[in-house]
Amino acid sequence: MINFILRNIWQRIILLVFISIISHAVVHLAPGEPALVDPSNPRMKAEDVQRIRAAYHLDEPIHIQYIYWVRDLFTGELKSFKDNQPVMEKIWGKFLNSLPLFIVSMMIIWFLAFPVGIEAAINRDSKFDRTSTFISYALISFPGYFLAYLLIIFMVKTFNIPVIGMRTFGLEEAPLLLRSMDRVWHLTIPALMSAIAGVAVLSRYVRSQMLEVIHQDYMRTARAKGLPEDQVIYHHGLRNALLPFITMFGLMIPGLIGGSVIFETIFAWPGMGRLGFEAILARDFPVILTLNFFAAVLVLLGTLISDVLYAVADPRIKF
Amino acid sequence: MNEPIINFEADALTPSKGLFQERWDILKRNRRAYVSFWFLIVLFVLALLGKVFTQNIILFDPKIVRLSEKFLPPLTPFASTITPKEDAPLVGIYLLGTDELGRDVFARMVEGSFVSLTIGFVAVGIALTVGIFFGGLAGYYGRVKLAFITVDTLIMRFVDIMLCFPSFFLILTVVALLPPSIYNIMIVIGLTSWMGIARFVRAEFLSLRDQDFVLAARSQAIPEWRIIFIHMVPNAIAPVLVSATIGVATAILTESALSFLGFGVQPPDATWGNIMADGRTFLFDAPWLMFIPGFTILFVVLAFNLCGEGLREAFNPKLRSTP
């Protein structure tokens, strides 16, 4: 077991090195440099550009730049090109902002998808099954921000609740209850929006997994024993259908960064997606690279955890 | 001695239905998929006609700016005295209204449908080419060793690496750093979405490469590229076709998301995505500017998704619900 985990970690570290090399190459080989963001500024002379390039090691060959980046990343001295703030602190702050959004939308996804998927699988080809199939296809076909705009208008007009940003400006002095309610309201709509596609996909997946299980012999045995239908479905069926979802959990973690760019921009949520977007606009290479690296670490961590859990949960898997 | 060749009766009978015919019938039974299929065919024809009528034989010109006619709601008849007669829209009605520069939204939507569909198809075409190439290599030459690792390990590790990037963030990074152009968008979307296809092709090839027809082909000294592309790929194409259909939908959605952030197709080219992205500023004054492209994208993407699902069912006997 320990061997299995160690081998997995070792493989992932090698992958991570290659990922960082590729992302470094992609970012640095693309045209457009931080020193050229503002070419029309008359005060920028050729010497200034040269000085900036030298200060950020941009005049070195690319592999030397890579080594500088890795060294700075691990000594914690990596600074943003834009405002000279330490990159790790910046990302950590935004990560803490993104986390509640991610957790709430994850909770919505998992708590909604399972009942819908199971219900659809039990009553296959029923009206409920057909409608939920169609609705989930419709939901993944919506251009995300179009739906978000419709939802914002609807919510603001009907319930008159705040949706933009993380908190209402000027409520810092308010009593704790009011402040936390305000935070919750601000969280609801963005979390719902980022959950919608996930619910649609996951409920389809739950349905097909349940359908595989539902005709197995042990289900018939359980019924023949005279067990109540609920126990048959949830104890004998669902437990066996749950196994593949351990992997799904690992695959959803990168959504923390990539999937949130659009929604964080719409809802002015100061999270990692927006940090990445602003870094891209400013050609802030250290931030872009570190975010990419961070995302890759998250993915690999997610798959590692799901591999280990899978091996723990399924005795048929050998190490 | 001439022995008569015994002619079995079964040999003389052709199968009652060809493979294609059988699958087509299954697709037909799934009414949603069948309707979406024809919807898409009509859409392709419209997009082609639109391309012809906006570029070659100009019936409606999406580029005419009529500043006195801006923000007209859909179905407004042309009644301006300022704008010259030859700038009037086709049949004298703004079918879908006009935008903030007085351009005919209908003409722009028709022009945009060609561009949007092209982006979807070219991106998927690139993803297919790269995916089939790498998947085929990994599947066919998987056991060949290069120095210390097999080809299969090498390629599949590379696929794993590519899967680790958050794809939208990667697309955004590259599109934002490169000069804005419609081709860059297609290429970038294509190059970041081939991994699933490569995995499918590899999986199919692993089961195909030891089968008798491949062995037979190899024994006749047919060149290997022919075995791979003429003999094996057609047998592995079913799951690829399904994911390609859904891939077109995803590419259209990605383009609209890029447009929202300002990195999509740049004007004067119109796509559904950038008509919608431009329209969002006028959401309250001219809601049709956002609703028309928004619902168009919804219906088209939905049709691609349902069609893909129907194909999946037709190709995979396990998924068929009723016998």
XYZ file of C-alpha atoms in Angstrom, chain A residues 11 15 18-19 22-23 26-28 30-32 124-125 130-131 133-134 137-146 149-150 153 157 212 254 257-259 261-262 265-266 272-273 276-277 280-281 283 285 288 291-292 295-296 299-300, chain B residues 32 157-158 160-170 172-174 176-179 253 256-261 263 272-274 276-277 280 283-284 290-291 293-295 297-298 301-303 305-306 309 312 318-322:
112
model
C 5.095 9.468 -11.162
C 4.492 14.711 -14.689
C 6.982 18.304 -17.590
C 3.798 20.299 -17.109
C 5.450 23.024 -21.210
C 3.445 25.820 -19.636
C 3.879 28.206 -24.046
C 3.739 31.431 -22.092
C 7.237 32.588 -22.994
C 4.003 33.365 -27.438
C 4.515 36.869 -28.797
C 3.886 39.780 -26.470
C -36.388 4.431 -16.826
C -38.203 5.833 -19.860
C -37.274 11.943 -20.333
C -37.808 15.414 -18.891
C -32.625 14.074 -19.669
C -33.874 16.885 -21.839
C -29.021 18.637 -22.152
C -30.595 22.078 -22.288
C -28.568 23.202 -19.277
C -25.216 22.146 -20.706
C -26.148 23.788 -24.008
C -26.770 27.214 -22.501
C -23.923 29.646 -23.085
C -22.959 30.069 -19.415
C -22.965 33.834 -19.200
C -26.257 34.201 -21.064
C -27.484 37.321 -17.066
C -31.040 35.974 -17.242
C -32.178 39.932 -13.871
C -36.267 41.873 -9.974
C -25.735 -0.795 -14.891
C -9.481 21.818 -11.535
C -9.520 27.676 -11.431
C -10.456 27.067 -15.040
C -14.224 26.929 -14.904
C -13.059 32.661 -15.066
C -16.379 33.578 -16.686
C -15.888 38.024 -14.082
C -19.682 38.321 -14.299
C -8.502 32.820 -8.676
C -10.177 32.815 -12.084
C -5.689 34.655 -13.766
C -7.670 36.714 -16.251
C -3.201 37.372 -18.671
C -4.282 40.882 -19.623
C 1.190 39.653 -19.344
C 4.034 35.800 -16.453
C 0.019 32.991 -14.984
C -1.599 29.585 -11.359
C -1.129 26.965 -14.070
C -3.956 24.003 -11.119
C -1.809 21.076 -12.220
C -5.454 17.965 -10.594
C -2.673 15.559 -9.706
C -35.241 14.035 -30.506
C 1.856 10.438 -20.535
C 1.744 13.404 -22.886
C -2.101 13.034 -19.206
C -0.002 16.181 -19.137
C -2.334 17.958 -21.530
C -5.326 16.888 -19.447
C -3.796 18.519 -16.375
C -4.105 22.013 -17.790
C -7.370 23.725 -16.970
C -8.477 23.867 -20.599
C -10.384 27.137 -20.694
C -7.607 28.915 -18.831
C -5.043 27.538 -21.278
C -7.569 32.025 -22.810
C -3.842 32.392 -22.123
C -2.811 31.463 -25.640
C -4.816 36.498 -25.325
C -1.082 36.331 -25.998
C -1.367 35.694 -29.739
C -2.546 38.413 -32.117
C -19.740 27.561 -26.595
C -18.958 32.595 -27.207
C -17.243 32.529 -23.799
C -14.071 33.960 -25.364
C -16.157 36.672 -27.020
C -17.607 37.552 -23.647
C -14.112 38.210 -22.319
C -10.877 37.633 -26.973
C -23.153 34.415 -32.696
C -20.795 34.759 -29.766
C -19.669 38.301 -30.467
C -24.304 38.377 -28.060
C -21.257 39.767 -26.273
C -25.068 42.631 -23.407
C -29.607 44.360 -22.290
C -32.319 46.640 -20.950
C -28.686 39.422 -26.560
C -31.695 37.117 -26.664
C -28.010 35.081 -30.530
C -28.314 33.580 -27.047
C -31.226 31.369 -27.934
C -26.597 29.249 -29.648
C -28.730 27.355 -27.148
C -25.667 23.483 -29.309
C -28.616 21.505 -27.967
C -29.195 20.022 -31.416
C -25.652 17.434 -28.195
C -28.874 15.514 -28.818
C -26.415 11.277 -27.941
C -23.937 7.159 -29.330
C -25.766 -1.623 -24.845
C -27.406 1.759 -24.502
C -30.521 1.077 -26.530
C -33.512 1.370 -24.315
C -36.224 -0.556 -26.162
